[in-house]
Coordinates of C-alpha atoms (C1' of nucleotides) in Angstrom, one line a residue:
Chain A
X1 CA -43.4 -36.3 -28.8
X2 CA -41.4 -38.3 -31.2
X3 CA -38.6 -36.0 -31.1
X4 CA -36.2 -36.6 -28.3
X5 CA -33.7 -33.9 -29.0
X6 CA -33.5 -30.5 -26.8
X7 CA -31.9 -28.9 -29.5
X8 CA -33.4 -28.0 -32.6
X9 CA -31.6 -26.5 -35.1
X10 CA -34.3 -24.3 -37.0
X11 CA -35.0 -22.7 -32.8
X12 CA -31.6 -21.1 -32.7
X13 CA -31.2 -17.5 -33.2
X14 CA -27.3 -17.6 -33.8
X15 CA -28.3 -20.5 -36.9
X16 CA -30.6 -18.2 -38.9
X17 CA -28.0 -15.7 -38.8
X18 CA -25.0 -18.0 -39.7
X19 CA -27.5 -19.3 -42.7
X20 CA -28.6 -15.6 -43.7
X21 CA -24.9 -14.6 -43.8
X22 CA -24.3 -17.4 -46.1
X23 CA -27.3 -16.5 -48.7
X24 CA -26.1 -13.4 -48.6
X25 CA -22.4 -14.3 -49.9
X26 CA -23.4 -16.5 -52.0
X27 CA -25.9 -13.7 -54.0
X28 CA -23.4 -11.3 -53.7
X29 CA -20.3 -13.4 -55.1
X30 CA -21.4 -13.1 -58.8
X31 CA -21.9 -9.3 -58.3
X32 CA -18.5 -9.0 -56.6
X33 CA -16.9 -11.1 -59.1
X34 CA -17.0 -8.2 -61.9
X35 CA -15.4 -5.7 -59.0
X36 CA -12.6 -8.4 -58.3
X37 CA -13.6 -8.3 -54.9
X38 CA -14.6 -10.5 -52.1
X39 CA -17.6 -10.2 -50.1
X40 CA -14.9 -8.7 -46.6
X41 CA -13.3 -6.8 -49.2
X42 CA -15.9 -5.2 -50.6
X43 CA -17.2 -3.7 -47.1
X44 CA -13.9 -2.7 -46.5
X45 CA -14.1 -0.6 -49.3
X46 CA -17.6 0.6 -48.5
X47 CA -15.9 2.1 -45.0
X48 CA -13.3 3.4 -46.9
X49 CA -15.4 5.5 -49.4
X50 CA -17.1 6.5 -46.4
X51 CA -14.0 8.2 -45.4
X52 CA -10.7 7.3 -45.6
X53 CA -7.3 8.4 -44.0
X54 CA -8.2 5.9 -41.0
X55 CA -5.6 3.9 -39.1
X56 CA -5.8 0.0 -39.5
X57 CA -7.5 -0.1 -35.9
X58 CA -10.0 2.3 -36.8
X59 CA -11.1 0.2 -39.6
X60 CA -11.2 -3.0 -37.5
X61 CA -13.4 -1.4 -35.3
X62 CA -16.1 -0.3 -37.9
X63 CA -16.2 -3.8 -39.6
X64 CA -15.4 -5.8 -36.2
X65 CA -12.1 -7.4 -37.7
X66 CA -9.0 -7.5 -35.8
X67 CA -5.4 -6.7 -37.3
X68 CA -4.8 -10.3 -38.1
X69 CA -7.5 -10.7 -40.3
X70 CA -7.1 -6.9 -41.7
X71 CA -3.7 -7.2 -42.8
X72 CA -3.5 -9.7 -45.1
X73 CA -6.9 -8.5 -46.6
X74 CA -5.2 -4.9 -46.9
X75 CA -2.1 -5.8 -48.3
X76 CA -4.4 -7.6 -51.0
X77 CA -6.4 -4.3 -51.6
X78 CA -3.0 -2.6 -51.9
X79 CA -1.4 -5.0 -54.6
X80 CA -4.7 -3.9 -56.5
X81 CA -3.6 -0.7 -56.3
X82 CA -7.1 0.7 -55.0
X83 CA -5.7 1.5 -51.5
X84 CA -2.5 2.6 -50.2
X85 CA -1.2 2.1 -46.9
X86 CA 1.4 4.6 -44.9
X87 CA 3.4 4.8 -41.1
X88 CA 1.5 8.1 -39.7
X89 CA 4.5 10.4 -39.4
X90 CA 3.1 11.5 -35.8
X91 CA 3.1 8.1 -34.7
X92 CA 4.6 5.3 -36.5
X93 CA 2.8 2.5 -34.7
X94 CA 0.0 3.4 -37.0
X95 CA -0.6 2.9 -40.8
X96 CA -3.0 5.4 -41.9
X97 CA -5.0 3.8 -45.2
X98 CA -6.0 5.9 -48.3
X99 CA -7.4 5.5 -51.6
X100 CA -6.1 5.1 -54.9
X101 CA -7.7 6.9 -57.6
X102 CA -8.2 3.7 -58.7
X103 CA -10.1 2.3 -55.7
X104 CA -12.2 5.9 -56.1
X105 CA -13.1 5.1 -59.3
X106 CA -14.7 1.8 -58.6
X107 CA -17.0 3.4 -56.0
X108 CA -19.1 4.4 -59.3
X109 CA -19.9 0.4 -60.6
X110 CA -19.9 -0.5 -56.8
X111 CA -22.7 1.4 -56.3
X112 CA -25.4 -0.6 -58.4
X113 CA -24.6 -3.8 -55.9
X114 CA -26.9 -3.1 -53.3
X115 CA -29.9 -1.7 -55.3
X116 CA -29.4 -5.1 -57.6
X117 CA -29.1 -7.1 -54.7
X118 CA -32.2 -5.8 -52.8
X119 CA -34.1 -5.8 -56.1
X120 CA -33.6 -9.2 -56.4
X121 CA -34.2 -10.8 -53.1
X122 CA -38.1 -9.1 -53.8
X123 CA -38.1 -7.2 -50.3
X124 CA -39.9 -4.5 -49.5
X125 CA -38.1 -1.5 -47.8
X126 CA -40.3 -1.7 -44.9
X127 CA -39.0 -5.7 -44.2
X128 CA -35.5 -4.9 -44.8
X129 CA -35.4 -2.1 -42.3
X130 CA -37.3 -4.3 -40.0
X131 CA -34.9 -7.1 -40.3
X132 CA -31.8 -4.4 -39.8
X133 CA -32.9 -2.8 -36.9
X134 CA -33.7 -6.1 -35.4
X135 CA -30.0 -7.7 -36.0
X136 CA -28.7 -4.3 -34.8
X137 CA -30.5 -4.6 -31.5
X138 CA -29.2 -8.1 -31.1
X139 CA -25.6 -7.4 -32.0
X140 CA -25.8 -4.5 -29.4
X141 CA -27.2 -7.6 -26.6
X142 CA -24.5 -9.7 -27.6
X143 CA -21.7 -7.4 -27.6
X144 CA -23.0 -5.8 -24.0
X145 CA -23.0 -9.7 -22.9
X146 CA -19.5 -10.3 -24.1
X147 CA -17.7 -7.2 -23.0
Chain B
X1 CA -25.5 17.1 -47.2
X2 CA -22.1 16.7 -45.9
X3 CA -21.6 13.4 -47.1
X4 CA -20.9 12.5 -50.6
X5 CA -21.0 8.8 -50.2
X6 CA -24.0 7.1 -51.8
X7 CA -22.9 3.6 -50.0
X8 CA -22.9 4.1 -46.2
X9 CA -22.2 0.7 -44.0
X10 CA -24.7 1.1 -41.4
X11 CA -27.6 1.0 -44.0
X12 CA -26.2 -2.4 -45.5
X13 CA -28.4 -5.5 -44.4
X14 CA -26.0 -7.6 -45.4
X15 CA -23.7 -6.2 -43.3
X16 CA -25.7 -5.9 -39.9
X17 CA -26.0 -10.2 -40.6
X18 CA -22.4 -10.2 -41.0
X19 CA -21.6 -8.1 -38.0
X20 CA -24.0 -10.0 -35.6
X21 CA -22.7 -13.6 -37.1
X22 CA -19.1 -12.1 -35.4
X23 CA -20.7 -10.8 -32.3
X24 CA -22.8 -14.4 -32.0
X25 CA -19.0 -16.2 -32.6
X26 CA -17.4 -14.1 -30.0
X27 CA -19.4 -15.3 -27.0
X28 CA -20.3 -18.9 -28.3
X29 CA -16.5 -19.5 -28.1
X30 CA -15.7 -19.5 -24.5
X31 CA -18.9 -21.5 -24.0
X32 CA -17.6 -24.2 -26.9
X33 CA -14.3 -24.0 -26.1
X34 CA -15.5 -26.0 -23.1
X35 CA -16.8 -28.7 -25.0
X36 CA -13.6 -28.9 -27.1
X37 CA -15.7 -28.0 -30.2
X38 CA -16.2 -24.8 -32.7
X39 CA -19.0 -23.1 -33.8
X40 CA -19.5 -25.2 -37.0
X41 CA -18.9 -28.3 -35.3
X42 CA -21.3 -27.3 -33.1
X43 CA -24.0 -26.8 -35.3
X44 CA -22.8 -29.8 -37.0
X45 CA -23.7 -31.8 -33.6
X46 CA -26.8 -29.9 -33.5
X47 CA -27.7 -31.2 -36.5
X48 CA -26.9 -34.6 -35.8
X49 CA -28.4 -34.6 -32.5
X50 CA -31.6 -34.4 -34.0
X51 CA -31.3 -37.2 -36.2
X52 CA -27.9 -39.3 -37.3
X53 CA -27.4 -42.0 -40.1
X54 CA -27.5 -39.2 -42.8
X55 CA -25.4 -38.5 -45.2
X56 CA -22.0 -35.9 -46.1
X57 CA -24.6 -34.4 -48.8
X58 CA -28.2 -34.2 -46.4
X59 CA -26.3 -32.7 -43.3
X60 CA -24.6 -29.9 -46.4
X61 CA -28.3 -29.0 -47.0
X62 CA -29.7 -28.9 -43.6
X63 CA -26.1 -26.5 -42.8
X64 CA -26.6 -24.9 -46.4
X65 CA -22.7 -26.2 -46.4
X66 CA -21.0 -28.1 -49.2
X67 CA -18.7 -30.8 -49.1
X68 CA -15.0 -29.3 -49.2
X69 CA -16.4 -27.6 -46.4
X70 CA -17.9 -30.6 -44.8
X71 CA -15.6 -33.0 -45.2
X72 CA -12.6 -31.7 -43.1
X73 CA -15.0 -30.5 -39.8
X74 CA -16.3 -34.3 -40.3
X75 CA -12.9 -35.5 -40.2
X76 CA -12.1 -33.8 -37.0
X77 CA -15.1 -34.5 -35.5
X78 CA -14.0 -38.2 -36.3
X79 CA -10.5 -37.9 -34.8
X80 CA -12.6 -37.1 -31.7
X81 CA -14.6 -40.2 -31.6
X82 CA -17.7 -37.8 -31.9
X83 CA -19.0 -39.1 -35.6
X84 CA -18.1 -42.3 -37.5
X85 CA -18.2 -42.0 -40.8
X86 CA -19.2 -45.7 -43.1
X87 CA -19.6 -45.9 -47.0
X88 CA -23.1 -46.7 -47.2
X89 CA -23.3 -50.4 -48.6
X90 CA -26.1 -49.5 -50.8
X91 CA -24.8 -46.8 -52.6
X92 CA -21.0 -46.8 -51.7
X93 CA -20.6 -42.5 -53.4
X94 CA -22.4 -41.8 -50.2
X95 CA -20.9 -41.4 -46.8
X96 CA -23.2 -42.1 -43.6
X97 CA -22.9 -40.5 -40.5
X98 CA -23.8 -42.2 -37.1
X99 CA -23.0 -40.5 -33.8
X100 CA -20.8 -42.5 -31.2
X101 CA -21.3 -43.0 -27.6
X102 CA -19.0 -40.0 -26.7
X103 CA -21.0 -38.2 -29.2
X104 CA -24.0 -38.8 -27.5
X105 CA -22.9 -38.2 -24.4
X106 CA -21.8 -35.0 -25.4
X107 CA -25.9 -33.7 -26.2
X108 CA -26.5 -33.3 -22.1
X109 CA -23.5 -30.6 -21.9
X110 CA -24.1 -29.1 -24.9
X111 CA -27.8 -28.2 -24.2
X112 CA -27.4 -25.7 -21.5
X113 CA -25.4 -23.7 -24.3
X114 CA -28.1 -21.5 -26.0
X115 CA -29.7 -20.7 -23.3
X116 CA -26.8 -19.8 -21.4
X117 CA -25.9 -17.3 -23.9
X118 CA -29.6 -16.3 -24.9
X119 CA -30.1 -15.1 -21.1
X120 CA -26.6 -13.7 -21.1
X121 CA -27.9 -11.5 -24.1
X122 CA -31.2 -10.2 -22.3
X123 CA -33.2 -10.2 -25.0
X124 CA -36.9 -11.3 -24.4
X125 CA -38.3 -14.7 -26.1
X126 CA -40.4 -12.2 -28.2
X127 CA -37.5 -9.9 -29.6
X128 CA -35.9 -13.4 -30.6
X129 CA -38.8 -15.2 -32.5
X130 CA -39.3 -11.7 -34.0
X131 CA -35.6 -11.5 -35.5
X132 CA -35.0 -15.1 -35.7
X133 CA -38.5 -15.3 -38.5
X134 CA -37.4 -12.1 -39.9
X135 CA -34.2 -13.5 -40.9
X136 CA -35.7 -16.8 -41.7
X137 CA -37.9 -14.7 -44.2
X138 CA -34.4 -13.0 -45.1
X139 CA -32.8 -16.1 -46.5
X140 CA -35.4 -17.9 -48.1
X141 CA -36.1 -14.3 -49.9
X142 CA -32.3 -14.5 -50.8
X143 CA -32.1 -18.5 -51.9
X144 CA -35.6 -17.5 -54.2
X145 CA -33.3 -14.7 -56.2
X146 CA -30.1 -17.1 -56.0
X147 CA -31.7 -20.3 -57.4
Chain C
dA1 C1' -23.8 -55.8 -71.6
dG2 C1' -21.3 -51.5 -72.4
dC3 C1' -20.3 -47.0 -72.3
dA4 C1' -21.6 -41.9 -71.7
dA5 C1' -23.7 -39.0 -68.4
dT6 C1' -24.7 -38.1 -63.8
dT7 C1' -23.9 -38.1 -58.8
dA8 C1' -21.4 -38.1 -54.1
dA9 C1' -17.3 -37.2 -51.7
dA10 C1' -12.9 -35.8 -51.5
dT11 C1' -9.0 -32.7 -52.9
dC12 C1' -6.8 -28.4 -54.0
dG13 C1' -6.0 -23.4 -54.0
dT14 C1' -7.4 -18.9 -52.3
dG15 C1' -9.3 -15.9 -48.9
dT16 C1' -11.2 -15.0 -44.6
dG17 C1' -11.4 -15.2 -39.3
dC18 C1' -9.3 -15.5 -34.7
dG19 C1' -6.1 -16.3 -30.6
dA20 C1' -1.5 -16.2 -29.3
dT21 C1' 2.7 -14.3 -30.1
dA22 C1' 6.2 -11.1 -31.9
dT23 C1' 8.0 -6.6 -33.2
dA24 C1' 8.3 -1.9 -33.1
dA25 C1' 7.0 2.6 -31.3
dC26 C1' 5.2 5.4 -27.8
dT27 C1' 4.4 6.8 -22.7
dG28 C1' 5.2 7.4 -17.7
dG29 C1' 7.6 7.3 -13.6
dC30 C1' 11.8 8.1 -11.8
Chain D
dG1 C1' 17.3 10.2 -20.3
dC2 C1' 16.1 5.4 -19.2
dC3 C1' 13.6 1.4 -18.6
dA4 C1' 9.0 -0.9 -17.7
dG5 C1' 4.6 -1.0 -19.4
dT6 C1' 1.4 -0.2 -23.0
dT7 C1' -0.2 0.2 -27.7
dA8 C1' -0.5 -0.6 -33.0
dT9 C1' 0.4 -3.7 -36.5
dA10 C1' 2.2 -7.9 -38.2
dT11 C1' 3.0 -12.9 -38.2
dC12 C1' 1.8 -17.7 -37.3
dG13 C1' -1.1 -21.8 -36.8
dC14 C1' -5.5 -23.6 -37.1
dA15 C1' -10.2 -24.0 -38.8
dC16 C1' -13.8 -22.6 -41.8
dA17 C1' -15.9 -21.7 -46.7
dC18 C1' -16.2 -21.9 -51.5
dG19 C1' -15.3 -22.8 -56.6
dA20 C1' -13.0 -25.9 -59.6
dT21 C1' -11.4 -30.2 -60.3
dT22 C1' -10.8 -35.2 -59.4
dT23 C1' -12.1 -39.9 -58.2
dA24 C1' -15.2 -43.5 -57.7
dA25 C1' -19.8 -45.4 -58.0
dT26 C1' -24.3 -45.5 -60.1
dT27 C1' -27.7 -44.8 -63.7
dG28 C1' -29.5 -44.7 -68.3
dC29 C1' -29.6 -45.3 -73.1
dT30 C1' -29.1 -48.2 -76.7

DNA sequence: AGCAATTAAATCGTGTGCGATATAACTGGC
DNA sequence: GCCAGTTATATCGCACACGATTTAATTGCT
């Protein structure tokens, strides 16, 4: 052996996903660009077209953000005007998040991204759910060995 | 179909790498925070470990990182005694980086990390080759459309 | 040799991310 | 009804991360 080190970097797990997750931002930044959004952004919008009328906490728990990262990024969503933010009435600890008709509309060029960006990477459907499944099983591990 | 939305989160790739990137930052922490160093410095180390006397621009590729990015963690790992960082006398635009003692003293703590956390995750060796080549397969699929 | 083009780091501005803390609003026990 | 404890956001400080730009050094063309 004329490798002394114990730690390789291509052998970890938690490297091939920080790498992935940076191929991915970087393929998607050109995209996002003509949206105006950021890569965090843009799945926050992806939530909220999935349903909106959620409290900031709610949110942060679908994307796994917490309030300090999900504020600022909000209130920047908000001076776009695609997403408001309100106090629920019922309990004003919580600010409900809606969106604009604005942020509605761009649901409709948003919606290309993925196709484009799955088109482009030349993987079959088969891989990509492969590849999902897989990080999904792992996220599950790591989040049962953290909590 | 109940639901309208043509974009749904869960079926995102890109979003199952970013979610399991969090979940791998969440529970390397308390591990690092041991060592006194983040996740990015750690890699960094990694990546050192292996083989120092490289430069700011060949550790950027081996961490797919660029310089403004580099050049501040380097700094603070500096201000740790960890890394020294020379002007190469041969080609003074490059910077060298050589580990120092405390740097390399730090490799026999450092390498009960992953598998500390990769039996805290219970995942089998197999499950983990199978994701981590998946993945692997993942980015360089993702550099081929970016480049 | 001399100057334009290239290259390597560093710097700057913006936007995440998180832990710790602060603030404001709700809840329970009495 | 009041006060202690809890909960939901917001704020702050620090550390990435990148694109655009800057600075300094090297290369290449003539």
């Amino acid at each position: 052996m004329t490798d002394a080190s114990p730690l390789k970097l291509d052998d970890f797990l938690c490297f091939a996903v920080y790498s992935a997750g940076h191929a991915f931002n970087r393929l998607y930044r050109p995209l996002l660009d003509r949206l105006g959004l950021t890569y965090p952004q843009y799945l926050a919008m992806v939530a909220l077209w999935e349903g909106d009328g959620v409290t900031v906490g709610e949110l942060g728990q679908r994307l796994g953000l917490e309030s300090s990262t999900l504020t600022p990024l909000l209130k920047r969503l908000e001076a776009m005007e695609l997403v408001s933010r309100a106090r629920d009435p019922k309990d004003e600890r919580q600010v409900r998040l809606s969106l604009t008709d604005k942020g509605r509309a761009l649901q409709g060029p948003a919606c290309t991204v993925p196709a484009d960006l799955t088109a482009a990477s030349g993987m079959t459907a088969e891989e990509y759910l492969k590849i999902r499944d897989g990080l999904e099983t792992l996220r599950a591990a790591l989040a049962r060995a953290d909590g």
